[in-house]
Short mmCIF file of C-alpha atoms in Angstrom, two decimals:
data_model
loop_
_atom_site.label_atom_id
_atom_site.label_comp_id
_atom_site.label_asym_id
_atom_site.label_seq_id
_atom_site.Cartn_x
_atom_site.Cartn_y
_atom_site.Cartn_z
CA MET M 700 -0.44 0.10 0.27
CA PRO M 701 0.85 3.54 -0.44
CA GLU M 702 2.87 5.56 2.29
CA ASN M 703 1.29 9.16 1.59
CA GLN M 704 2.87 12.13 3.52
CA GLU M 705 0.73 15.06 3.87
CA PHE M 706 1.09 17.65 1.39
CA SER M 707 -0.50 20.35 0.31
CA SER M 708 -4.19 19.56 -1.83
CA GLU M 709 -3.94 22.86 -3.77
CA LYS M 710 -2.72 22.01 -7.75
CA SER M 711 -1.46 22.96 -10.50
CA SER M 712 -0.91 21.90 -13.78
CA SER M 713 3.46 23.80 -13.56
CA ILE M 714 3.79 20.67 -10.40
CA LYS M 715 5.72 17.62 -12.51
CA ASN M 716 5.39 14.32 -11.11
CA ILE M 717 8.82 12.61 -11.20
CA LEU M 718 9.49 8.90 -9.97
CA ILE M 719 12.70 7.28 -8.30
CA LEU M 720 13.18 3.97 -8.06
CA GLY M 721 16.10 3.40 -5.46
CA ALA M 722 14.96 6.30 -3.84
CA THR M 723 16.54 4.59 -0.29
CA GLY M 724 19.99 4.59 -1.64
CA TYR M 725 22.56 7.10 -1.34
CA ILE M 726 22.00 8.92 -3.92
CA GLY M 727 18.06 8.68 -3.99
CA GLY M 728 18.07 10.18 -0.29
CA ALA M 729 19.91 13.30 -1.83
CA LEU M 730 16.96 13.75 -5.07
CA CYS M 731 14.50 13.02 -2.86
CA ARG M 732 15.54 15.55 -0.39
CA LYS M 733 16.88 17.79 -4.03
CA PHE M 734 13.51 17.90 -5.94
CA SER M 735 11.27 18.30 -3.01
CA GLN M 736 12.66 21.67 -2.69
CA THR M 737 11.92 23.04 -6.11
CA PRO M 738 8.55 24.38 -6.86
CA ASP M 739 8.68 22.33 -10.05
CA PHE M 740 8.55 19.02 -9.02
CA ALA M 741 6.83 16.76 -6.54
CA VAL M 742 7.99 13.09 -6.07
CA PHE M 743 6.93 9.89 -5.73
CA ALA M 744 9.32 6.88 -4.36
CA LEU M 745 9.16 3.54 -6.03
CA VAL M 746 11.38 1.57 -2.92
CA ARG M 747 11.39 -2.62 -2.21
CA PRO M 748 8.89 -4.46 0.17
CA SER M 749 11.75 -4.24 2.72
CA SER M 750 13.38 -0.94 1.94
CA ASP M 751 12.99 1.50 5.21
CA VAL M 752 11.81 5.29 4.07
CA GLU M 753 11.81 6.83 7.29
CA ALA M 754 14.23 8.94 6.47
CA ILE M 755 12.57 10.06 2.48
CA LYS M 756 8.98 10.28 4.19
CA PRO M 757 9.00 13.97 4.48
CA PHE M 758 10.46 14.22 1.12
CA CYS M 759 7.56 12.23 -0.84
CA LYS M 760 4.03 13.18 -1.84
CA GLU M 761 3.57 9.23 -2.15
CA ILE M 762 6.31 6.07 -1.66
CA ILE M 763 5.15 3.16 -3.20
CA ARG M 764 5.98 -0.32 -2.79
CA SER M 765 6.60 -2.60 -4.93
CA GLN M 766 4.40 -5.81 -5.54
CA GLU M 767 7.53 -8.50 -5.50
CA VAL M 768 11.69 -8.00 -4.08
CA ASN M 769 11.95 -6.93 -7.67
CA PHE M 770 11.31 -3.72 -9.66
CA SER M 771 8.78 -5.06 -12.31
CA THR M 772 7.89 -3.34 -15.78
CA ASN M 773 4.43 -3.16 -14.01
CA ASP M 774 5.62 -1.02 -10.70
CA VAL M 775 6.52 1.63 -13.01
CA THR M 776 3.66 1.34 -16.05
CA GLN M 777 1.43 1.42 -12.90
CA ALA M 778 3.37 4.37 -10.91
CA ILE M 779 2.68 6.61 -14.45
CA ARG M 780 -0.57 6.41 -15.24
CA LYS M 781 -1.91 6.67 -11.54
CA HIS M 782 -0.02 9.66 -10.77
CA ASN M 783 0.42 11.04 -13.91
CA ILE M 784 4.41 10.86 -13.90
CA THR M 785 6.20 12.83 -16.71
CA THR M 786 9.99 11.55 -15.77
CA VAL M 787 11.20 8.34 -13.99
CA ILE M 788 15.03 8.36 -12.76
CA ASN M 789 16.88 4.91 -11.95
CA VAL M 790 18.90 5.68 -9.83
CA ALA M 791 18.76 1.95 -8.10
CA TRP M 792 21.55 -0.61 -7.56
CA HIS M 793 21.51 -4.31 -6.36
CA MET M 794 23.35 -4.72 -2.70
CA PRO M 795 25.63 -6.24 -1.73
CA PRO M 796 27.18 -6.52 -4.45
CA GLU M 797 26.99 -9.90 -6.38
CA PRO M 798 30.94 -12.00 -7.09
CA THR M 799 30.72 -11.33 -10.46
CA LYS M 800 29.98 -8.50 -13.33
CA GLU M 801 26.86 -11.29 -15.44
CA ALA M 802 25.08 -12.04 -11.39
CA GLN M 803 25.16 -7.95 -11.12
CA PHE M 804 24.49 -7.27 -14.39
CA ALA M 805 21.46 -9.83 -14.37
CA LYS M 806 19.71 -7.86 -10.65
CA ASP M 807 20.71 -4.19 -11.56
CA SER M 808 19.02 -5.04 -15.24
CA MET M 809 15.74 -5.73 -13.56
CA ALA M 810 15.38 -1.96 -11.88
CA LEU M 811 16.66 -0.57 -15.21
CA GLU M 812 14.19 -2.82 -17.75
CA ALA M 813 11.58 -1.50 -15.91
CA ALA M 814 12.04 1.72 -15.91
CA LEU M 815 12.48 1.83 -19.18
CA GLN M 816 9.51 -0.36 -20.41
CA GLY M 817 7.32 0.80 -17.79
CA ALA M 818 7.79 4.32 -19.46
CA LYS M 819 7.48 2.49 -23.05
CA ALA M 820 3.96 0.76 -22.11
CA VAL M 821 2.53 3.97 -20.75
CA SER M 822 3.80 7.12 -23.40
CA PRO M 823 7.17 7.50 -25.22
CA ASP M 824 6.87 11.09 -24.66
CA ILE M 825 8.72 9.30 -20.26
CA HIS M 826 11.61 10.74 -19.87
CA VAL M 827 13.31 7.97 -18.56
CA ILE M 828 16.86 9.04 -16.93
CA THR M 829 19.31 6.31 -16.39
CA THR M 830 22.73 6.38 -13.94
CA SER M 831 26.11 5.35 -15.17
CA GLY M 832 29.45 6.54 -14.20
CA ASN M 833 32.60 8.50 -15.10
CA PHE M 834 34.75 5.24 -15.33
CA SER M 835 32.44 3.58 -18.29
CA LEU M 836 33.64 6.70 -19.63
CA VAL M 837 37.80 6.37 -19.79
CA THR M 838 39.39 3.95 -21.69
CA ALA M 839 42.93 3.46 -22.24
CA ASP M 840 43.74 5.89 -24.45
CA GLY M 841 43.25 8.70 -21.35
CA GLY M 842 43.17 12.09 -22.11
CA ARG M 843 40.13 14.48 -21.93
CA ILE M 844 37.47 12.14 -20.52
CA THR M 845 33.85 13.94 -21.59
CA GLU M 846 30.20 12.83 -21.91
CA THR M 847 30.55 11.14 -24.97
CA PRO M 848 30.62 7.69 -24.92
CA PRO M 849 33.08 5.71 -25.98
CA PRO M 850 33.81 3.75 -29.27
CA LYS M 851 32.47 -0.40 -29.66
CA GLY M 852 35.38 -2.22 -28.81
CA TYR M 853 37.87 -0.40 -26.06
CA THR M 854 39.83 -1.82 -23.72
CA LEU M 855 40.23 -0.68 -20.34
CA PRO M 856 43.22 1.24 -18.23
CA GLU M 857 45.63 -1.00 -16.49
CA TYR M 858 44.08 0.30 -13.02
CA LEU M 859 40.20 0.37 -13.46
CA VAL M 860 40.60 -3.46 -14.08
CA CYS M 861 40.06 -3.93 -10.10
CA ILE M 862 37.01 -1.99 -10.40
CA ASP M 863 35.75 -3.82 -13.45
CA LEU M 864 32.77 -5.03 -11.67
CA LEU M 865 31.74 -1.26 -11.46
CA VAL M 866 32.85 -0.42 -14.68
CA GLY M 867 31.47 -3.11 -16.70
CA VAL M 868 28.09 -3.54 -15.11
CA ASN M 869 27.30 0.02 -15.27
CA VAL M 870 28.51 -0.23 -19.63
CA LEU M 871 26.13 -3.43 -19.98
CA LYS M 872 23.76 -0.74 -18.65
CA ASP M 873 24.27 1.95 -21.00
CA ARG M 874 23.87 -0.69 -23.86
CA LEU M 875 20.32 -0.94 -23.19
CA VAL M 876 19.50 2.40 -22.26
CA GLU M 877 21.38 2.69 -25.97
CA GLU M 878 18.75 0.14 -28.12
CA TYR M 879 16.25 1.79 -25.92
CA ILE M 880 17.48 5.41 -27.71
CA SER M 881 17.29 3.86 -30.72
CA ASN M 882 14.89 2.07 -31.05
CA GLY M 883 12.57 5.61 -29.72
CA GLY M 884 12.74 5.65 -26.58
CA ASN M 885 13.14 9.01 -24.61
CA ALA M 886 16.42 8.62 -22.26
CA SER M 887 19.54 10.36 -21.58
CA ILE M 888 21.92 9.21 -19.27
CA LEU M 889 23.78 10.89 -16.39
CA TYR M 890 27.92 9.70 -15.85
CA PRO M 891 27.77 10.96 -11.74
CA SER M 892 31.53 10.73 -11.48
CA SER M 893 32.75 9.77 -7.52
CA VAL M 894 30.26 10.53 -5.24
CA TYR M 895 31.04 12.23 -1.44
CA GLY M 896 29.22 14.09 0.94
CA SER M 897 26.11 13.88 3.36
CA ALA M 898 22.11 12.52 2.17
CA PRO M 899 19.22 12.50 4.08
CA THR M 900 20.25 8.09 3.83
CA ARG M 901 23.11 6.06 4.51
CA GLY M 902 27.25 7.15 3.45
CA SER M 903 28.39 6.15 0.27
CA PHE M 904 30.71 3.79 -1.49
CA TRP M 905 34.16 6.42 -1.05
CA ASP M 906 33.34 6.28 2.44
CA PHE M 907 34.53 2.81 2.84
CA ALA M 908 37.47 3.56 0.19
CA ILE M 909 38.68 6.80 0.57
CA GLN M 910 39.37 5.08 4.16
CA GLN M 911 40.17 2.20 3.13
CA PHE M 912 43.17 3.71 0.83
CA ILE M 913 44.28 5.87 4.01
CA THR M 914 44.97 3.00 6.09
CA GLY M 915 46.27 0.34 3.25
CA LYS M 916 45.31 -2.39 5.14
CA PRO M 917 42.30 -4.63 5.00
CA HIS M 918 38.90 -3.76 7.11
CA GLN M 919 36.40 -6.82 7.98
CA GLY M 920 37.41 -8.74 5.50
CA TYR M 921 38.05 -6.54 2.11
CA GLN M 922 41.22 -6.02 0.51
CA PRO M 923 42.07 -2.93 1.07
CA PHE M 924 41.95 -0.50 -1.79
CA PRO M 925 43.63 -0.66 -5.06
CA PRO M 926 46.40 1.48 -6.80
CA ASP M 927 45.86 5.38 -7.04
CA PHE M 928 44.23 7.03 -10.92
CA MET M 929 42.62 9.78 -11.33
CA THR M 930 38.58 10.41 -10.87
CA ALA M 931 36.37 14.06 -10.14
CA TRP M 932 33.94 14.18 -7.34
CA VAL M 933 31.13 15.47 -7.25
CA HIS M 934 29.02 16.57 -4.01
CA VAL M 935 25.84 14.45 -4.09
CA ASP M 936 24.04 17.92 -4.09
CA ASP M 937 25.32 19.42 -6.13
CA LEU M 938 24.29 15.13 -8.19
CA ALA M 939 20.98 16.67 -7.59
CA ASP M 940 21.26 19.72 -8.57
CA CYS M 941 22.40 17.49 -12.02
CA TYR M 942 19.64 15.06 -11.76
CA ILE M 943 16.90 18.49 -11.39
CA ALA M 944 18.50 19.55 -14.39
CA ALA M 945 18.56 16.55 -16.90
CA ALA M 946 14.18 17.04 -15.71
CA ARG M 947 14.27 19.81 -17.03
CA LYS M 948 15.79 21.04 -20.01
CA GLY M 949 17.58 16.92 -21.31
CA THR M 950 16.78 15.99 -24.43
CA LYS M 951 16.56 11.84 -26.12
CA GLY M 952 19.67 10.16 -26.26
CA GLY M 953 21.16 12.98 -23.94
CA HIS M 954 24.07 12.66 -21.57
CA TYR M 955 24.85 14.05 -19.22
CA LEU M 956 29.20 14.48 -16.65
CA ALA M 957 28.78 15.40 -13.42
CA ALA M 958 32.87 15.49 -12.77
CA PRO M 959 33.42 19.58 -11.03
CA GLU M 960 36.20 18.60 -9.43
CA ASN M 961 39.55 16.63 -10.60
CA LEU M 962 41.48 14.88 -7.91
CA SER M 963 43.46 12.03 -7.58
CA ILE M 964 42.49 9.04 -5.06
CA SER M 965 45.70 9.90 -2.82
CA GLN M 966 44.49 13.95 -3.34
CA MET M 967 41.31 13.23 -2.19
CA SER M 968 42.71 11.15 0.97
CA THR M 969 45.37 13.56 1.84
CA LEU M 970 42.27 16.33 1.98
CA PHE M 971 40.32 13.93 3.70
CA ALA M 972 43.23 12.65 5.89
CA GLN M 973 43.87 17.01 7.22
CA ALA M 974 40.19 16.90 7.88
CA ALA M 975 39.93 13.82 10.82
CA GLY M 976 42.88 14.49 12.29
CA VAL M 977 45.05 11.51 11.56
CA GLU M 978 48.69 11.05 9.97
CA PHE M 979 48.93 10.30 6.49
CA VAL M 980 51.58 10.05 3.72
CA ALA M 981 50.60 10.18 -0.03
CA PRO M 982 52.29 8.02 -2.41
CA VAL M 983 53.25 10.46 -5.49
CA PHE M 984 51.14 10.93 -8.59
CA GLU M 985 51.71 10.80 -11.32
CA ASN M 986 48.55 11.32 -13.87
CA LYS M 987 50.77 9.57 -17.10
CA ASP M 988 47.55 8.69 -19.23
CA LYS M 989 46.87 12.90 -19.06
CA VAL M 990 42.70 11.45 -17.67
CA ILE M 991 41.19 15.06 -17.19
CA PHE M 992 36.89 14.63 -16.86
CA ASP M 993 35.66 18.17 -18.61
CA ASP M 994 32.04 18.42 -18.45
CA SER M 995 31.61 22.04 -19.86
CA TYR M 996 29.39 20.52 -22.42
CA THR M 997 27.39 19.76 -19.72
CA ARG M 998 27.11 22.72 -17.30
CA GLU M 999 26.48 24.53 -20.46
CA VAL M 1000 23.25 22.33 -22.60
CA LEU M 1001 22.39 22.02 -18.65
CA GLN M 1002 22.98 25.97 -17.53
CA LEU M 1003 24.80 24.02 -14.31
CA GLN M 1004 26.78 25.97 -11.72
CA TRP M 1005 28.72 24.22 -9.15
CA LYS M 1006 28.42 25.55 -5.95
CA TYR M 1007 30.69 22.67 -3.74
CA LYS M 1008 34.95 22.50 -3.08
CA VAL M 1009 35.63 19.78 -2.06
CA ALA M 1010 38.66 21.49 0.26
CA ASP M 1011 35.10 23.26 2.11
CA GLU M 1012 33.03 20.19 2.23
CA VAL M 1013 35.66 17.68 3.95
CA LYS M 1014 35.46 18.44 6.96
CA ASP M 1015 31.42 17.91 7.03
CA TRP M 1016 31.81 14.78 5.19
CA VAL M 1017 34.42 13.08 7.76
CA GLU M 1018 32.47 14.24 10.44
CA ARG M 1019 28.70 12.54 8.31
CA ILE M 1020 30.44 9.63 8.60
CA LYS M 1021 31.43 9.36 12.29
CA GLU M 1022 27.22 9.66 13.11
CA LEU M 1023 26.76 7.23 10.21
CA GLY M 1024 29.21 4.88 12.22
CA THR M 1025 31.46 3.56 9.78
CA TYR M 1026 34.39 5.46 10.47
CA PHE M 1027 37.55 3.61 11.13
CA LEU M 1028 40.11 5.81 10.82
CA GLU M 1029 43.23 5.63 14.39
#
């Protein structure tokens, strides 16, 4: 049964209803919070039967439980028709991760297929915004990385092989979206870079990974984070603004990269360690592939301005990790 919240009964044709899959996750929670603060969107969250929704209740006009353990096309179709949804956003990620890329894709593609096919069943005008990642754009050639997808058959740089599950699953999901677009579907792909900052629901992958890199020791059975490499960083609230802009101004077949600050893993770890007040001697980083992420096109077409800087926000990030009880630096 839907879990209704108290919202104004005043109707406005200017308000568009969005449906978020993965709303109780790290990024999803931030999206619910940010979209609820806009004057032109109302948030509907599609969640699994077992999901804890307390953190997102204040931000959602309605929370809808899926009929089964996994999201289905029917769940999305019914939500779109009942609530006049104009945009579907998929940020669902199966957790905990499966041991292989193929197994993870089989799980993750359920939510993606539900979003795409559910929208298609109702109207070709329903905009579906899907989620990939900046590592899906990096090739062994390195250099300037934009939102343009790499050619088929490209090879990953060696340093990304260690996170092939994450990269490989996103690439497979991106292919589903590209096929959907080529067949007339109205979808776009958003590529978040490495996400940090405080969300209302839970912590991020990087909360753990950065601390692992700093200690260089196994933690709770996990091996230390892989070798140093260049990535880009986006605050979770800036990322939410990017999704909002994509919902307002995005176009069919659009590709959007959210990558405000280029910092290597060791450079981010240095800032984190300083904010946490712990000793850390960073390795010397050499950007041998000259990788630089450039999101200038996305900022131009979506009329975006990034608000947050790592140096200004890292202290609050550390404190949030402590609040969540996932801080393990000495």
